[in-house]
Each structure stands twice: as structure tokens, then as C-alpha cells.
């Protein structure tokens, strides 16, 4: 495949260690987000196959949702993307009281 996107790689290494191109990413019509598909999108963005903005637009994701996938992979590996047994992977961080989405705290810049 020729790289018709200047400044971007034509091939990247996917989450399974195999070469991956833009055509190997999940369909833009994806409705069911299994671990493998989430990991492929994160790997595609990390490798530069598409930008964060392009991924969010293509897959109708919020930036926050994509970043949560990326953080889960960084902290727990691909298995952290599982939607079942979340308590095994999403333990509160030290100092976190486990508050919900309405529990905001802000720190002033020094």
C-alpha cells in the first residue's frame, strides 16, 4: 500500500504485534467496541496512522473516552479495556476516595 498521507507512516505495529495499516482499523460504523477494536484504535493513533481528532470524528468518540482507553492500556495492558469485572482493573488511585463523575476537585497552578 502506498502512503498517500504525507508525514504519516503507512504501516504500524498493532496491539497483537502484527503490521497494521489504516485499512486494518475498525470500520467507522463500529457499534460494538470489543477489547481488540479499542486497542487497534489506540495503537493506530499512537503510531500516527490517524490523529486523535480523526479517530474521535471517525468513531464518534469523545476525547475523554479515547483517553480513558489509552490510560487503561497504559495502566493495565489491553485487558484493562474489558467492560466486565471493572473492579479488578479500575481501582481508585492513591488519594482517590472513589467519588463518582460529579466529585470534582481542582488544584490551583503554582
PDB file of N, CA and C in Angstrom, residues 2-51:
ATOM      1  N   UNK A   2       0.584   2.149  -0.863  1.00  0.00           N
ATOM      2  CA  UNK A   2       1.368   3.378  -0.887  1.00  0.00           C
ATOM      3  C   UNK A   2       0.858   4.319   0.186  1.00  0.00           C
ATOM      4  N   UNK A   3       1.761   5.132   0.674  1.00  0.00           N
ATOM      5  CA  UNK A   3       1.397   6.076   1.730  1.00  0.00           C
ATOM      6  C   UNK A   3       1.008   7.391   1.082  1.00  0.00           C
ATOM      7  N   UNK A   4      -0.309   7.634   0.946  1.00  0.00           N
ATOM      8  CA  UNK A   4      -0.777   8.867   0.332  1.00  0.00           C
ATOM      9  C   UNK A   4      -1.060   9.937   1.377  1.00  0.00           C
ATOM     10  N   UNK A   5      -0.563   9.733   2.580  1.00  0.00           N
ATOM     11  CA  UNK A   5      -0.731  10.678   3.675  1.00  0.00           C
ATOM     12  C   UNK A   5       0.662  11.155   4.086  1.00  0.00           C
ATOM     13  N   UNK A   6       1.141  12.216   3.485  1.00  0.00           N
ATOM     14  CA  UNK A   6       2.497  12.685   3.764  1.00  0.00           C
ATOM     15  C   UNK A   6       2.742  12.919   5.249  1.00  0.00           C
ATOM     16  N   UNK A   7       3.911  12.480   5.711  1.00  0.00           N
ATOM     17  CA  UNK A   7       4.288  12.678   7.103  1.00  0.00           C
ATOM     18  C   UNK A   7       3.719  11.643   8.043  1.00  0.00           C
ATOM     19  N   UNK A   8       3.010  10.677   7.510  1.00  0.00           N
ATOM     20  CA  UNK A   8       2.413   9.636   8.345  1.00  0.00           C
ATOM     21  C   UNK A   8       2.889   8.275   7.864  1.00  0.00           C
ATOM     22  N   UNK A   9       3.068   7.362   8.808  1.00  0.00           N
ATOM     23  CA  UNK A   9       3.508   6.027   8.396  1.00  0.00           C
ATOM     24  C   UNK A   9       2.392   5.307   7.650  1.00  0.00           C
ATOM     25  N   UNK A  10       2.760   4.461   6.722  1.00  0.00           N
ATOM     26  CA  UNK A  10       1.766   3.666   6.006  1.00  0.00           C
ATOM     27  C   UNK A  10       1.444   2.393   6.760  1.00  0.00           C
ATOM     28  N   UNK A  11       2.401   1.956   7.596  1.00  0.00           N
ATOM     29  CA  UNK A  11       2.243   0.719   8.351  1.00  0.00           C
ATOM     30  C   UNK A  11       2.718   0.970   9.773  1.00  0.00           C
ATOM     31  N   UNK A  12       2.009   0.390  10.725  1.00  0.00           N
ATOM     32  CA  UNK A  12       2.390   0.466  12.133  1.00  0.00           C
ATOM     33  C   UNK A  12       2.260  -0.933  12.727  1.00  0.00           C
ATOM     34  N   UNK A  13       2.772  -1.103  13.903  1.00  0.00           N
ATOM     35  CA  UNK A  13       2.625  -2.373  14.609  1.00  0.00           C
ATOM     36  C   UNK A  13       1.376  -2.282  15.479  1.00  0.00           C
ATOM     37  N   UNK A  14       0.471  -3.223  15.285  1.00  0.00           N
ATOM     38  CA  UNK A  14      -0.783  -3.238  16.024  1.00  0.00           C
ATOM     39  C   UNK A  14      -0.622  -3.834  17.408  1.00  0.00           C
ATOM     40  N   UNK A  15      -1.697  -3.871  18.178  1.00  0.00           N
ATOM     41  CA  UNK A  15      -1.638  -4.361  19.558  1.00  0.00           C
ATOM     42  C   UNK A  15      -1.285  -5.845  19.661  1.00  0.00           C
ATOM     43  N   UNK A  16      -1.472  -6.588  18.578  1.00  0.00           N
ATOM     44  CA  UNK A  16      -1.131  -8.008  18.589  1.00  0.00           C
ATOM     45  C   UNK A  16       0.274  -8.269  18.046  1.00  0.00           C
ATOM     46  N   UNK A  17       1.022  -7.194  17.769  1.00  0.00           N
ATOM     47  CA  UNK A  17       2.392  -7.326  17.281  1.00  0.00           C
ATOM     48  C   UNK A  17       2.505  -7.487  15.775  1.00  0.00           C
ATOM     49  N   UNK A  18       1.383  -7.464  15.069  1.00  0.00           N
ATOM     50  CA  UNK A  18       1.366  -7.627  13.618  1.00  0.00           C
ATOM     51  C   UNK A  18       1.308  -6.256  12.941  1.00  0.00           C
ATOM     52  N   UNK A  19       1.828  -6.171  11.700  1.00  0.00           N
ATOM     53  CA  UNK A  19       1.722  -4.910  10.967  1.00  0.00           C
ATOM     54  C   UNK A  19       0.254  -4.523  10.773  1.00  0.00           C
ATOM     55  N   UNK A  20       0.001  -3.221  10.833  1.00  0.00           N
ATOM     56  CA  UNK A  20      -1.360  -2.715  10.725  1.00  0.00           C
ATOM     57  C   UNK A  20      -1.332  -1.449   9.868  1.00  0.00           C
ATOM     58  N   UNK A  21      -2.302  -1.335   8.981  1.00  0.00           N
ATOM     59  CA  UNK A  21      -2.448  -0.130   8.163  1.00  0.00           C
ATOM     60  C   UNK A  21      -3.766   0.545   8.534  1.00  0.00           C
ATOM     61  N   UNK A  22      -4.005   1.693   7.959  1.00  0.00           N
ATOM     62  CA  UNK A  22      -5.256   2.412   8.185  1.00  0.00           C
ATOM     63  C   UNK A  22      -6.446   1.526   7.817  1.00  0.00           C
ATOM     64  N   UNK A  23      -6.286   0.705   6.780  1.00  0.00           N
ATOM     65  CA  UNK A  23      -7.369  -0.186   6.347  1.00  0.00           C
ATOM     66  C   UNK A  23      -7.651  -1.302   7.351  1.00  0.00           C
ATOM     67  N   UNK A  24      -6.714  -1.577   8.245  1.00  0.00           N
ATOM     68  CA  UNK A  24      -6.902  -2.626   9.248  1.00  0.00           C
ATOM     69  C   UNK A  24      -7.630  -2.131  10.489  1.00  0.00           C
ATOM     70  N   UNK A  25      -7.810  -0.827  10.598  1.00  0.00           N
ATOM     71  CA  UNK A  25      -8.528  -0.282  11.744  1.00  0.00           C
ATOM     72  C   UNK A  25     -10.008  -0.660  11.651  1.00  0.00           C
ATOM     73  N   UNK A  26     -10.714  -0.656  12.784  1.00  0.00           N
ATOM     74  CA  UNK A  26     -12.137  -0.987  12.750  1.00  0.00           C
ATOM     75  C   UNK A  26     -12.924  -0.074  11.807  1.00  0.00           C
ATOM     76  N   UNK A  27     -14.044  -0.580  11.344  1.00  0.00           N
ATOM     77  CA  UNK A  27     -14.929   0.184  10.470  1.00  0.00           C
ATOM     78  C   UNK A  27     -15.434   1.433  11.201  1.00  0.00           C
ATOM     79  N   UNK A  28     -15.593   2.543  10.484  1.00  0.00           N
ATOM     80  CA  UNK A  28     -16.171   3.735  11.103  1.00  0.00           C
ATOM     81  C   UNK A  28     -17.596   3.502  11.614  1.00  0.00           C
ATOM     82  N   UNK A  29     -18.246   2.456  11.146  1.00  0.00           N
ATOM     83  CA  UNK A  29     -19.615   2.138  11.569  1.00  0.00           C
ATOM     84  C   UNK A  29     -19.660   1.220  12.778  1.00  0.00           C
ATOM     85  N   UNK A  30     -18.530   0.998  13.433  1.00  0.00           N
ATOM     86  CA  UNK A  30     -18.467   0.094  14.574  1.00  0.00           C
ATOM     87  C   UNK A  30     -19.424   0.549  15.668  1.00  0.00           C
ATOM     88  N   UNK A  31     -20.215  -0.382  16.144  1.00  0.00           N
ATOM     89  CA  UNK A  31     -21.145  -0.105  17.239  1.00  0.00           C
ATOM     90  C   UNK A  31     -20.755  -0.886  18.495  1.00  0.00           C
ATOM     91  N   UNK A  32     -20.170  -2.055  18.310  1.00  0.00           N
ATOM     92  CA  UNK A  32     -19.806  -2.906  19.436  1.00  0.00           C
ATOM     93  C   UNK A  32     -18.295  -2.837  19.637  1.00  0.00           C
ATOM     94  N   UNK A  33     -17.868  -2.221  20.739  1.00  0.00           N
ATOM     95  CA  UNK A  33     -16.455  -1.980  20.991  1.00  0.00           C
ATOM     96  C   UNK A  33     -15.860  -3.061  21.884  1.00  0.00           C
ATOM     97  N   UNK A  34     -15.331  -4.087  21.251  1.00  0.00           N
ATOM     98  CA  UNK A  34     -14.641  -5.145  21.986  1.00  0.00           C
ATOM     99  C   UNK A  34     -13.206  -4.695  22.245  1.00  0.00           C
ATOM    100  N   UNK A  35     -12.527  -5.400  23.137  1.00  0.00           N
ATOM    101  CA  UNK A  35     -11.160  -5.050  23.527  1.00  0.00           C
ATOM    102  C   UNK A  35     -10.257  -4.853  22.315  1.00  0.00           C
ATOM    103  N   UNK A  36     -10.272  -5.805  21.395  1.00  0.00           N
ATOM    104  CA  UNK A  36      -9.377  -5.767  20.234  1.00  0.00           C
ATOM    105  C   UNK A  36      -9.572  -4.487  19.428  1.00  0.00           C
ATOM    106  N   UNK A  37     -10.811  -4.102  19.185  1.00  0.00           N
ATOM    107  CA  UNK A  37     -11.071  -2.900  18.376  1.00  0.00           C
ATOM    108  C   UNK A  37     -10.600  -1.633  19.077  1.00  0.00           C
ATOM    109  N   UNK A  38     -10.862  -1.542  20.372  1.00  0.00           N
ATOM    110  CA  UNK A  38     -10.391  -0.381  21.134  1.00  0.00           C
ATOM    111  C   UNK A  38      -8.864  -0.301  21.062  1.00  0.00           C
ATOM    112  N   UNK A  39      -8.201  -1.435  21.279  1.00  0.00           N
ATOM    113  CA  UNK A  39      -6.739  -1.470  21.260  1.00  0.00           C
ATOM    114  C   UNK A  39      -6.193  -1.097  19.883  1.00  0.00           C
ATOM    115  N   UNK A  40      -6.871  -1.520  18.819  1.00  0.00           N
ATOM    116  CA  UNK A  40      -6.427  -1.166  17.468  1.00  0.00           C
ATOM    117  C   UNK A  40      -6.512   0.337  17.229  1.00  0.00           C
ATOM    118  N   UNK A  41      -7.579   0.956  17.687  1.00  0.00           N
ATOM    119  CA  UNK A  41      -7.723   2.403  17.504  1.00  0.00           C
ATOM    120  C   UNK A  41      -6.638   3.144  18.286  1.00  0.00           C
ATOM    121  N   UNK A  42      -6.408   2.741  19.529  1.00  0.00           N
ATOM    122  CA  UNK A  42      -5.360   3.382  20.332  1.00  0.00           C
ATOM    123  C   UNK A  42      -4.002   3.184  19.666  1.00  0.00           C
ATOM    124  N   UNK A  43      -3.710   1.985  19.196  1.00  0.00           N
ATOM    125  CA  UNK A  43      -2.426   1.723  18.525  1.00  0.00           C
ATOM    126  C   UNK A  43      -2.301   2.552  17.252  1.00  0.00           C
ATOM    127  N   UNK A  44      -3.389   2.691  16.517  1.00  0.00           N
ATOM    128  CA  UNK A  44      -3.362   3.491  15.290  1.00  0.00           C
ATOM    129  C   UNK A  44      -3.039   4.948  15.555  1.00  0.00           C
ATOM    130  N   UNK A  45      -3.620   5.499  16.610  1.00  0.00           N
ATOM    131  CA  UNK A  45      -3.339   6.898  16.963  1.00  0.00           C
ATOM    132  C   UNK A  45      -1.908   7.026  17.458  1.00  0.00           C
ATOM    133  N   UNK A  46      -1.483   6.131  18.334  1.00  0.00           N
ATOM    134  CA  UNK A  46      -0.112   6.189  18.860  1.00  0.00           C
ATOM    135  C   UNK A  46       0.924   6.101  17.749  1.00  0.00           C
ATOM    136  N   UNK A  47       0.645   5.274  16.738  1.00  0.00           N
ATOM    137  CA  UNK A  47       1.600   5.079  15.644  1.00  0.00           C
ATOM    138  C   UNK A  47       1.513   6.171  14.590  1.00  0.00           C
ATOM    139  N   UNK A  48       0.497   7.022  14.679  1.00  0.00           N
ATOM    140  CA  UNK A  48       0.376   8.112  13.718  1.00  0.00           C
ATOM    141  C   UNK A  48      -0.401   7.766  12.464  1.00  0.00           C
ATOM    142  N   UNK A  49      -1.108   6.613  12.455  1.00  0.00           N
ATOM    143  CA  UNK A  49      -1.918   6.284  11.292  1.00  0.00           C
ATOM    144  C   UNK A  49      -3.068   7.274  11.137  1.00  0.00           C
ATOM    145  N   UNK A  50      -3.553   7.776  12.268  1.00  0.00           N
ATOM    146  CA  UNK A  50      -4.559   8.828  12.268  1.00  0.00           C
ATOM    147  C   UNK A  50      -4.395   9.625  13.552  1.00  0.00           C
ATOM    148  N   UNK A  51      -4.861  10.850  13.516  1.00  0.00           N
ATOM    149  CA  UNK A  51      -4.716  11.723  14.681  1.00  0.00           C
ATOM    150  C   UNK A  51      -5.818  11.426  15.688  1.00  0.00           C
TER     151      UNK A  51
END
